[in-house]
Amino acid sequence: MRDTLVLNASFEPLSTVTLNRAVVLVLQDKAVVEQSHPELRMRGAAVDIPAPRVIRLCRYVRVPFRRQAPWSRRGVLVRDRHRCAYCGRRATTVDHVVPRSQGGQDTWLNTVASCAQDNHRKANRTPEEAGMPLLRLPFEPSPADAMLLSLGNEDFGALPEWLAQPAA
Ligand SMILES: [Zn+2]
């Protein structure tokens, strides 16, 4: 199921909606299409338009609170660009810095991308206990990155700059 990224009139990422909802917003002149799926079209009785990938609201909407990026294994791999936090090689697994057996949680700050070998070698130990220092510290993705993650987009660099930047 594909979702469409919704930007505020100020170009700030707001949320995602279903494709159908996005098309309705565009047809009602509540939003304009900023980017569409190249080979996907929405066809209906009175409509045949490219499926919107990113839409922008015509009117500015006030956002009362900042949305947190939901944690996910895939998100951790994307955040770390599929590089192992211990050796820098290609990572396919997610390691808990403080192991779950020691109370470590599924959070952005306690998880890093790891190659299968290092994940296995570190086992149920902290980096200190295992003598495996982190090459870089885990961080919380920006809300804008979180929106892209929820869109399933893994290549932040291919998107326009305003999409790859954290919301102000
Ligand atoms: Zn590794």
Short mmCIF file of N, CA and C and ligand atoms in Angstrom, two decimals:
data_model
loop_
_atom_site.label_atom_id
_atom_site.label_comp_id
_atom_site.label_asym_id
_atom_site.label_seq_id
_atom_site.Cartn_x
_atom_site.Cartn_y
_atom_site.Cartn_z
N MET A 1 0.85 -1.20 0.00
CA MET A 1 0.00 0.00 0.00
C MET A 1 0.88 1.24 0.00
N ARG A 2 0.68 2.07 -1.02
CA ARG A 2 1.49 3.28 -1.13
C ARG A 2 0.82 4.44 -0.44
N ASP A 3 1.62 5.26 0.23
CA ASP A 3 1.10 6.46 0.84
C ASP A 3 1.68 7.67 0.13
N THR A 4 1.03 8.78 0.32
CA THR A 4 1.49 10.02 -0.27
C THR A 4 1.94 10.95 0.85
N LEU A 5 3.08 11.58 0.64
CA LEU A 5 3.60 12.52 1.62
C LEU A 5 2.86 13.85 1.46
N VAL A 6 2.41 14.39 2.58
CA VAL A 6 1.70 15.68 2.56
C VAL A 6 2.60 16.75 3.14
N LEU A 7 2.82 17.81 2.35
CA LEU A 7 3.60 18.95 2.83
C LEU A 7 2.66 20.07 3.20
N ASN A 8 3.06 20.84 4.18
CA ASN A 8 2.32 22.05 4.49
C ASN A 8 2.53 23.05 3.36
N ALA A 9 1.74 24.10 3.33
CA ALA A 9 1.91 25.13 2.31
C ALA A 9 3.32 25.71 2.36
N SER A 10 3.97 25.59 3.54
CA SER A 10 5.32 26.09 3.73
C SER A 10 6.39 25.07 3.32
N PHE A 11 5.96 23.96 2.70
CA PHE A 11 6.83 22.88 2.23
C PHE A 11 7.33 21.99 3.36
N GLU A 12 6.86 22.20 4.56
CA GLU A 12 7.28 21.36 5.69
C GLU A 12 6.49 20.05 5.66
N PRO A 13 7.17 18.89 5.73
CA PRO A 13 6.43 17.62 5.74
C PRO A 13 5.50 17.54 6.94
N LEU A 14 4.25 17.11 6.69
CA LEU A 14 3.24 17.06 7.74
C LEU A 14 2.88 15.65 8.14
N SER A 15 2.57 14.83 7.15
CA SER A 15 2.07 13.49 7.45
C SER A 15 1.98 12.73 6.13
N THR A 16 1.47 11.53 6.21
CA THR A 16 1.19 10.79 4.98
C THR A 16 -0.29 10.44 4.95
N VAL A 17 -0.81 10.30 3.74
CA VAL A 17 -2.20 9.88 3.56
C VAL A 17 -2.23 8.80 2.49
N THR A 18 -3.33 8.10 2.36
CA THR A 18 -3.44 7.10 1.31
C THR A 18 -3.50 7.81 -0.04
N LEU A 19 -3.17 7.07 -1.09
CA LEU A 19 -3.22 7.62 -2.44
C LEU A 19 -4.60 8.18 -2.75
N ASN A 20 -5.63 7.43 -2.41
CA ASN A 20 -6.99 7.88 -2.71
C ASN A 20 -7.30 9.21 -2.04
N ARG A 21 -6.90 9.31 -0.78
CA ARG A 21 -7.14 10.54 -0.04
C ARG A 21 -6.37 11.69 -0.68
N ALA A 22 -5.16 11.40 -1.12
CA ALA A 22 -4.34 12.44 -1.76
C ALA A 22 -5.00 12.94 -3.04
N VAL A 23 -5.53 12.01 -3.83
CA VAL A 23 -6.19 12.39 -5.09
C VAL A 23 -7.41 13.26 -4.79
N VAL A 24 -8.16 12.87 -3.76
CA VAL A 24 -9.35 13.66 -3.39
C VAL A 24 -8.94 15.08 -3.02
N LEU A 25 -7.86 15.20 -2.24
CA LEU A 25 -7.40 16.54 -1.83
C LEU A 25 -7.03 17.39 -3.05
N VAL A 26 -6.39 16.74 -4.04
CA VAL A 26 -5.98 17.46 -5.24
C VAL A 26 -7.21 17.85 -6.06
N LEU A 27 -8.15 16.92 -6.22
CA LEU A 27 -9.35 17.19 -7.02
C LEU A 27 -10.23 18.26 -6.38
N GLN A 28 -10.14 18.36 -5.05
CA GLN A 28 -10.92 19.39 -4.34
C GLN A 28 -10.17 20.72 -4.27
N ASP A 29 -9.03 20.78 -4.96
CA ASP A 29 -8.20 21.99 -4.97
C ASP A 29 -7.71 22.37 -3.57
N LYS A 30 -7.57 21.36 -2.71
CA LYS A 30 -7.03 21.63 -1.38
C LYS A 30 -5.52 21.42 -1.36
N ALA A 31 -5.00 20.72 -2.39
CA ALA A 31 -3.57 20.46 -2.46
C ALA A 31 -3.13 20.42 -3.91
N VAL A 32 -1.85 20.67 -4.12
CA VAL A 32 -1.28 20.55 -5.47
C VAL A 32 -0.24 19.44 -5.46
N VAL A 33 -0.05 18.82 -6.62
CA VAL A 33 0.92 17.73 -6.74
C VAL A 33 2.32 18.31 -6.89
N GLU A 34 3.23 17.90 -6.02
CA GLU A 34 4.62 18.35 -6.13
C GLU A 34 5.47 17.30 -6.85
N GLN A 35 5.08 16.05 -6.69
CA GLN A 35 5.85 14.97 -7.29
C GLN A 35 4.90 13.79 -7.49
N SER A 36 5.04 13.10 -8.64
CA SER A 36 4.14 11.96 -8.83
C SER A 36 4.93 10.71 -9.17
N HIS A 37 4.29 9.58 -8.99
CA HIS A 37 4.92 8.31 -9.36
C HIS A 37 5.02 8.27 -10.88
N PRO A 38 6.20 8.00 -11.44
CA PRO A 38 6.37 8.09 -12.89
C PRO A 38 5.44 7.14 -13.68
N GLU A 39 5.26 5.90 -13.20
CA GLU A 39 4.51 4.98 -14.06
C GLU A 39 3.21 4.50 -13.45
N LEU A 40 2.75 5.23 -12.42
CA LEU A 40 1.52 4.83 -11.76
C LEU A 40 0.46 5.90 -12.01
N ARG A 41 -0.71 5.48 -12.49
CA ARG A 41 -1.78 6.45 -12.73
C ARG A 41 -3.01 6.09 -11.92
N MET A 42 -3.76 7.12 -11.54
CA MET A 42 -5.02 6.92 -10.83
C MET A 42 -6.13 7.11 -11.85
N ARG A 43 -6.92 6.05 -12.07
CA ARG A 43 -7.97 6.16 -13.08
C ARG A 43 -9.32 5.95 -12.43
N GLY A 44 -10.24 6.81 -12.79
CA GLY A 44 -11.61 6.67 -12.30
C GLY A 44 -12.55 7.17 -13.35
N ALA A 45 -13.83 7.28 -13.00
CA ALA A 45 -14.85 7.69 -13.96
C ALA A 45 -14.50 9.04 -14.58
N ALA A 46 -14.07 9.97 -13.74
CA ALA A 46 -13.85 11.32 -14.24
C ALA A 46 -12.41 11.76 -14.07
N VAL A 47 -11.53 10.82 -13.79
CA VAL A 47 -10.17 11.22 -13.47
C VAL A 47 -9.14 10.25 -14.06
N ASP A 48 -8.05 10.81 -14.56
CA ASP A 48 -6.92 10.01 -15.01
C ASP A 48 -5.68 10.87 -14.83
N ILE A 49 -5.07 10.74 -13.67
CA ILE A 49 -3.90 11.58 -13.37
C ILE A 49 -2.77 10.71 -12.82
N PRO A 50 -1.52 11.19 -12.95
CA PRO A 50 -0.40 10.44 -12.36
C PRO A 50 -0.61 10.34 -10.85
N ALA A 51 -0.30 9.20 -10.27
CA ALA A 51 -0.49 9.01 -8.82
C ALA A 51 0.43 9.95 -8.05
N PRO A 52 -0.12 10.78 -7.18
CA PRO A 52 0.73 11.73 -6.45
C PRO A 52 1.59 11.05 -5.40
N ARG A 53 2.86 11.38 -5.40
CA ARG A 53 3.80 10.85 -4.42
C ARG A 53 3.98 11.87 -3.31
N VAL A 54 4.01 13.14 -3.68
CA VAL A 54 4.11 14.24 -2.73
C VAL A 54 3.09 15.29 -3.11
N ILE A 55 2.25 15.70 -2.17
CA ILE A 55 1.33 16.81 -2.43
C ILE A 55 1.61 17.91 -1.42
N ARG A 56 1.21 19.12 -1.80
CA ARG A 56 1.41 20.26 -0.89
C ARG A 56 0.07 20.95 -0.68
N LEU A 57 -0.26 21.17 0.56
CA LEU A 57 -1.53 21.82 0.89
C LEU A 57 -1.53 23.26 0.39
N CYS A 58 -2.67 23.71 -0.11
CA CYS A 58 -2.77 25.08 -0.62
C CYS A 58 -2.83 26.09 0.52
N ARG A 59 -3.40 25.66 1.64
CA ARG A 59 -3.49 26.55 2.80
C ARG A 59 -2.60 26.04 3.92
N TYR A 60 -1.95 26.97 4.61
CA TYR A 60 -1.06 26.61 5.71
C TYR A 60 -1.85 26.03 6.88
N VAL A 61 -1.35 24.92 7.42
CA VAL A 61 -1.99 24.28 8.56
C VAL A 61 -1.08 24.39 9.76
N ARG A 62 -1.63 24.84 10.88
CA ARG A 62 -0.82 24.93 12.11
C ARG A 62 -0.69 23.55 12.72
N VAL A 63 0.55 23.18 13.10
CA VAL A 63 0.78 21.87 13.69
C VAL A 63 1.03 22.04 15.19
N PRO A 64 0.17 21.49 16.03
CA PRO A 64 0.29 21.73 17.47
C PRO A 64 1.49 21.02 18.10
N PHE A 65 1.92 19.90 17.56
CA PHE A 65 3.06 19.21 18.16
C PHE A 65 3.88 18.54 17.06
N ARG A 66 5.12 18.27 17.41
CA ARG A 66 6.02 17.66 16.43
C ARG A 66 5.92 16.14 16.51
N ARG A 67 5.72 15.53 15.38
CA ARG A 67 5.55 14.09 15.32
C ARG A 67 6.89 13.38 15.55
N GLN A 68 6.87 12.34 16.33
CA GLN A 68 8.09 11.55 16.58
C GLN A 68 8.22 10.47 15.51
N ALA A 69 9.45 10.18 15.16
CA ALA A 69 9.67 9.12 14.19
C ALA A 69 9.47 7.76 14.86
N PRO A 70 8.53 6.95 14.37
CA PRO A 70 8.36 5.63 14.98
C PRO A 70 9.56 4.75 14.68
N TRP A 71 10.02 4.02 15.69
CA TRP A 71 11.19 3.16 15.53
C TRP A 71 10.84 1.94 14.67
N SER A 72 11.76 1.54 13.82
CA SER A 72 11.60 0.27 13.08
C SER A 72 12.99 -0.24 12.71
N ARG A 73 13.09 -1.56 12.54
CA ARG A 73 14.37 -2.14 12.14
C ARG A 73 14.82 -1.58 10.79
N ARG A 74 13.86 -1.51 9.86
CA ARG A 74 14.20 -1.02 8.53
C ARG A 74 14.66 0.44 8.63
N GLY A 75 13.98 1.18 9.53
CA GLY A 75 14.36 2.57 9.71
C GLY A 75 15.78 2.73 10.20
N VAL A 76 16.20 1.85 11.10
CA VAL A 76 17.57 1.90 11.63
C VAL A 76 18.57 1.64 10.50
N LEU A 77 18.28 0.64 9.65
CA LEU A 77 19.17 0.32 8.54
C LEU A 77 19.27 1.50 7.57
N VAL A 78 18.13 2.14 7.30
CA VAL A 78 18.12 3.28 6.38
C VAL A 78 18.88 4.45 7.00
N ARG A 79 18.60 4.73 8.30
CA ARG A 79 19.27 5.84 8.99
C ARG A 79 20.79 5.67 8.91
N ASP A 80 21.26 4.43 9.14
CA ASP A 80 22.69 4.16 9.14
C ASP A 80 23.23 3.82 7.74
N ARG A 81 22.39 4.02 6.75
CA ARG A 81 22.75 3.79 5.35
C ARG A 81 23.34 2.40 5.13
N HIS A 82 22.78 1.43 5.85
CA HIS A 82 23.17 0.02 5.69
C HIS A 82 24.66 -0.20 5.94
N ARG A 83 25.24 0.64 6.83
CA ARG A 83 26.66 0.47 7.19
C ARG A 83 26.74 -0.02 8.63
N CYS A 84 27.58 -1.04 8.84
CA CYS A 84 27.75 -1.61 10.17
C CYS A 84 28.38 -0.58 11.11
N ALA A 85 27.80 -0.43 12.31
CA ALA A 85 28.30 0.56 13.27
C ALA A 85 29.63 0.13 13.89
N TYR A 86 30.00 -1.13 13.69
CA TYR A 86 31.23 -1.64 14.32
C TYR A 86 32.39 -1.76 13.34
N CYS A 87 32.10 -2.07 12.08
CA CYS A 87 33.20 -2.26 11.12
C CYS A 87 33.03 -1.45 9.84
N GLY A 88 31.83 -0.87 9.62
CA GLY A 88 31.64 -0.03 8.44
C GLY A 88 31.26 -0.79 7.18
N ARG A 89 31.26 -2.13 7.26
CA ARG A 89 30.86 -2.89 6.07
C ARG A 89 29.34 -2.93 5.97
N ARG A 90 28.83 -3.57 4.91
CA ARG A 90 27.39 -3.60 4.67
C ARG A 90 26.67 -4.30 5.82
N ALA A 91 25.63 -3.65 6.32
CA ALA A 91 24.86 -4.18 7.44
C ALA A 91 23.52 -4.71 6.96
N THR A 92 23.13 -5.84 7.51
CA THR A 92 21.82 -6.39 7.18
C THR A 92 20.99 -6.65 8.44
N THR A 93 21.59 -6.45 9.61
CA THR A 93 20.87 -6.71 10.86
C THR A 93 20.89 -5.46 11.74
N VAL A 94 20.03 -5.49 12.78
CA VAL A 94 19.98 -4.39 13.73
C VAL A 94 20.47 -4.90 15.08
N ASP A 95 21.45 -4.19 15.66
CA ASP A 95 22.01 -4.59 16.95
C ASP A 95 21.52 -3.65 18.05
N HIS A 96 21.20 -4.21 19.21
CA HIS A 96 20.87 -3.41 20.38
C HIS A 96 22.16 -3.06 21.10
N VAL A 97 22.48 -1.77 21.23
CA VAL A 97 23.73 -1.34 21.86
C VAL A 97 23.78 -1.91 23.27
N VAL A 98 22.77 -1.57 24.09
CA VAL A 98 22.57 -2.26 25.36
C VAL A 98 21.65 -3.44 25.05
N PRO A 99 22.14 -4.66 25.19
CA PRO A 99 21.35 -5.82 24.76
C PRO A 99 20.00 -5.91 25.47
N ARG A 100 19.04 -6.50 24.79
CA ARG A 100 17.70 -6.64 25.38
C ARG A 100 17.76 -7.43 26.68
N SER A 101 18.71 -8.37 26.76
CA SER A 101 18.83 -9.19 27.99
C SER A 101 19.28 -8.34 29.17
N GLN A 102 19.84 -7.14 28.87
CA GLN A 102 20.24 -6.23 29.96
C GLN A 102 19.28 -5.05 30.07
N GLY A 103 18.10 -5.20 29.47
CA GLY A 103 17.09 -4.15 29.59
C GLY A 103 17.09 -3.15 28.45
N GLY A 104 17.91 -3.38 27.41
CA GLY A 104 17.97 -2.47 26.26
C GLY A 104 16.66 -2.47 25.50
N GLN A 105 16.24 -1.28 25.04
CA GLN A 105 14.94 -1.13 24.39
C GLN A 105 15.08 -0.98 22.88
N ASP A 106 13.92 -1.16 22.21
CA ASP A 106 13.82 -0.88 20.76
C ASP A 106 13.66 0.62 20.57
N THR A 107 14.75 1.37 20.65
CA THR A 107 14.67 2.82 20.45
C THR A 107 15.76 3.24 19.48
N TRP A 108 15.57 4.44 18.91
CA TRP A 108 16.57 4.94 17.95
C TRP A 108 17.94 5.05 18.58
N LEU A 109 17.99 5.44 19.86
CA LEU A 109 19.27 5.70 20.49
C LEU A 109 19.93 4.42 21.02
N ASN A 110 19.20 3.31 21.01
CA ASN A 110 19.79 2.06 21.50
C ASN A 110 19.99 1.03 20.40
N THR A 111 19.80 1.42 19.15
CA THR A 111 19.95 0.44 18.08
C THR A 111 20.82 1.00 16.96
N VAL A 112 21.60 0.12 16.36
CA VAL A 112 22.46 0.50 15.24
C VAL A 112 22.43 -0.60 14.19
N ALA A 113 22.73 -0.22 12.95
CA ALA A 113 22.88 -1.21 11.89
C ALA A 113 24.16 -2.00 12.16
N SER A 114 24.11 -3.29 11.88
CA SER A 114 25.28 -4.14 12.14
C SER A 114 25.35 -5.24 11.09
N CYS A 115 26.57 -5.63 10.72
CA CYS A 115 26.70 -6.79 9.86
C CYS A 115 26.39 -8.03 10.71
N ALA A 116 26.00 -9.10 10.06
CA ALA A 116 25.59 -10.30 10.80
C ALA A 116 26.73 -10.83 11.65
N GLN A 117 27.95 -10.76 11.12
CA GLN A 117 29.13 -11.27 11.86
C GLN A 117 29.33 -10.54 13.18
N ASP A 118 29.32 -9.19 13.12
CA ASP A 118 29.54 -8.40 14.33
C ASP A 118 28.39 -8.55 15.31
N ASN A 119 27.18 -8.65 14.78
CA ASN A 119 26.01 -8.83 15.64
C ASN A 119 26.17 -10.14 16.43
N HIS A 120 26.61 -11.17 15.73
CA HIS A 120 26.81 -12.48 16.35
C HIS A 120 27.95 -12.43 17.37
N ARG A 121 29.04 -11.73 16.99
CA ARG A 121 30.23 -11.67 17.84
C ARG A 121 29.94 -10.88 19.11
N LYS A 122 29.19 -9.79 18.98
CA LYS A 122 28.89 -8.94 20.14
C LYS A 122 27.94 -9.66 21.09
N ALA A 123 27.02 -10.41 20.53
CA ALA A 123 26.06 -11.20 21.31
C ALA A 123 25.37 -10.36 22.38
N ASN A 124 25.22 -10.89 23.58
CA ASN A 124 24.48 -10.20 24.65
C ASN A 124 25.40 -9.36 25.52
N ARG A 125 26.21 -8.52 24.86
CA ARG A 125 27.14 -7.69 25.62
C ARG A 125 27.02 -6.24 25.15
N THR A 126 27.43 -5.31 26.01
CA THR A 126 27.51 -3.92 25.58
C THR A 126 28.78 -3.76 24.74
N PRO A 127 28.90 -2.65 23.98
CA PRO A 127 30.14 -2.44 23.21
C PRO A 127 31.38 -2.47 24.10
N GLU A 128 31.27 -1.93 25.32
CA GLU A 128 32.41 -1.93 26.25
C GLU A 128 32.77 -3.37 26.63
N GLU A 129 31.77 -4.14 27.03
CA GLU A 129 32.01 -5.52 27.44
C GLU A 129 32.61 -6.34 26.30
N ALA A 130 32.15 -6.05 25.07
CA ALA A 130 32.62 -6.83 23.93
C ALA A 130 33.92 -6.29 23.35
N GLY A 131 34.35 -5.10 23.82
CA GLY A 131 35.55 -4.48 23.25
C GLY A 131 35.32 -4.10 21.79
N MET A 132 34.07 -3.68 21.48
CA MET A 132 33.72 -3.31 20.11
C MET A 132 33.16 -1.88 20.10
N PRO A 133 34.03 -0.87 20.05
CA PRO A 133 33.54 0.51 20.09
C PRO A 133 32.69 0.86 18.87
N LEU A 134 31.70 1.72 19.07
CA LEU A 134 30.85 2.18 17.98
C LEU A 134 31.63 3.18 17.12
N LEU A 135 31.57 3.02 15.80
CA LEU A 135 32.23 3.97 14.90
C LEU A 135 31.52 5.31 14.92
N ARG A 136 30.20 5.28 15.16
CA ARG A 136 29.43 6.53 15.30
C ARG A 136 28.25 6.26 16.21
N LEU A 137 27.74 7.32 16.81
CA LEU A 137 26.67 7.16 17.78
C LEU A 137 25.31 7.17 17.08
N PRO A 138 24.39 6.34 17.58
CA PRO A 138 23.04 6.37 17.01
C PRO A 138 22.35 7.70 17.30
N PHE A 139 21.41 8.09 16.45
CA PHE A 139 20.70 9.36 16.65
C PHE A 139 19.23 9.18 16.24
N GLU A 140 18.44 10.14 16.67
CA GLU A 140 17.01 10.13 16.36
C GLU A 140 16.80 10.79 15.00
N PRO A 141 16.16 10.11 14.03
CA PRO A 141 15.96 10.74 12.72
C PRO A 141 15.06 11.97 12.83
N SER A 142 15.23 12.90 11.93
CA SER A 142 14.39 14.09 11.91
C SER A 142 12.98 13.70 11.50
N PRO A 143 11.99 14.52 11.84
CA PRO A 143 10.62 14.22 11.40
C PRO A 143 10.51 14.09 9.88
N ALA A 144 11.29 14.88 9.15
CA ALA A 144 11.23 14.79 7.68
C ALA A 144 11.73 13.43 7.21
N ASP A 145 12.84 12.96 7.83
CA ASP A 145 13.34 11.63 7.48
C ASP A 145 12.31 10.57 7.82
N ALA A 146 11.63 10.77 8.94
CA ALA A 146 10.62 9.80 9.36
C ALA A 146 9.50 9.70 8.33
N MET A 147 9.12 10.85 7.77
CA MET A 147 8.08 10.85 6.74
C MET A 147 8.54 10.04 5.53
N LEU A 148 9.82 10.25 5.16
CA LEU A 148 10.33 9.54 4.00
C LEU A 148 10.40 8.04 4.27
N LEU A 149 10.77 7.69 5.50
CA LEU A 149 10.81 6.28 5.87
C LEU A 149 9.42 5.67 5.74
N SER A 150 8.40 6.40 6.18
CA SER A 150 7.06 5.86 6.13
C SER A 150 6.58 5.76 4.69
N LEU A 151 7.18 6.54 3.79
CA LEU A 151 6.86 6.45 2.37
C LEU A 151 7.58 5.27 1.72
N GLY A 152 8.52 4.69 2.43
CA GLY A 152 9.29 3.59 1.87
C GLY A 152 10.43 4.06 1.01
N ASN A 153 10.77 5.33 1.11
CA ASN A 153 11.86 5.84 0.28
C ASN A 153 13.18 5.68 1.01
N GLU A 154 14.11 4.95 0.40
CA GLU A 154 15.38 4.67 1.06
C GLU A 154 16.49 5.54 0.53
N ASP A 155 16.19 6.34 -0.47
CA ASP A 155 17.25 7.12 -1.08
C ASP A 155 16.98 8.60 -0.89
N PHE A 156 17.29 9.09 0.31
CA PHE A 156 17.02 10.49 0.63
C PHE A 156 17.71 11.41 -0.37
N GLY A 157 18.91 11.02 -0.79
CA GLY A 157 19.71 11.89 -1.64
C GLY A 157 19.09 12.17 -2.99
N ALA A 158 18.20 11.30 -3.44
CA ALA A 158 17.63 11.47 -4.78
C ALA A 158 16.46 12.46 -4.77
N LEU A 159 16.06 12.87 -3.59
CA LEU A 159 14.90 13.76 -3.49
C LEU A 159 15.36 15.22 -3.44
N PRO A 160 14.45 16.13 -3.74
CA PRO A 160 14.82 17.55 -3.66
C PRO A 160 15.33 17.90 -2.27
N GLU A 161 16.18 18.91 -2.21
CA GLU A 161 16.85 19.25 -0.97
C GLU A 161 15.85 19.55 0.17
N TRP A 162 14.77 20.25 -0.16
CA TRP A 162 13.82 20.63 0.88
C TRP A 162 13.15 19.42 1.50
N LEU A 163 13.19 18.28 0.81
CA LEU A 163 12.59 17.07 1.37
C LEU A 163 13.58 16.34 2.27
N ALA A 164 14.86 16.49 1.98
CA ALA A 164 15.87 15.75 2.73
C ALA A 164 16.26 16.49 4.01
N GLN A 165 15.81 17.74 4.13
CA GLN A 165 16.20 18.53 5.30
C GLN A 165 15.22 18.35 6.43
N PRO A 166 15.72 18.41 7.67
CA PRO A 166 14.80 18.36 8.81
C PRO A 166 13.87 19.56 8.78
N ALA A 167 12.65 19.35 9.22
CA ALA A 167 11.71 20.47 9.27
C ALA A 167 12.18 21.49 10.29
N ALA A 168 12.02 22.74 9.98
CA ALA A 168 12.49 23.80 10.87
C ALA A 168 11.63 23.88 12.12
ZN ZN B 1 30.44 -5.25 11.09
#
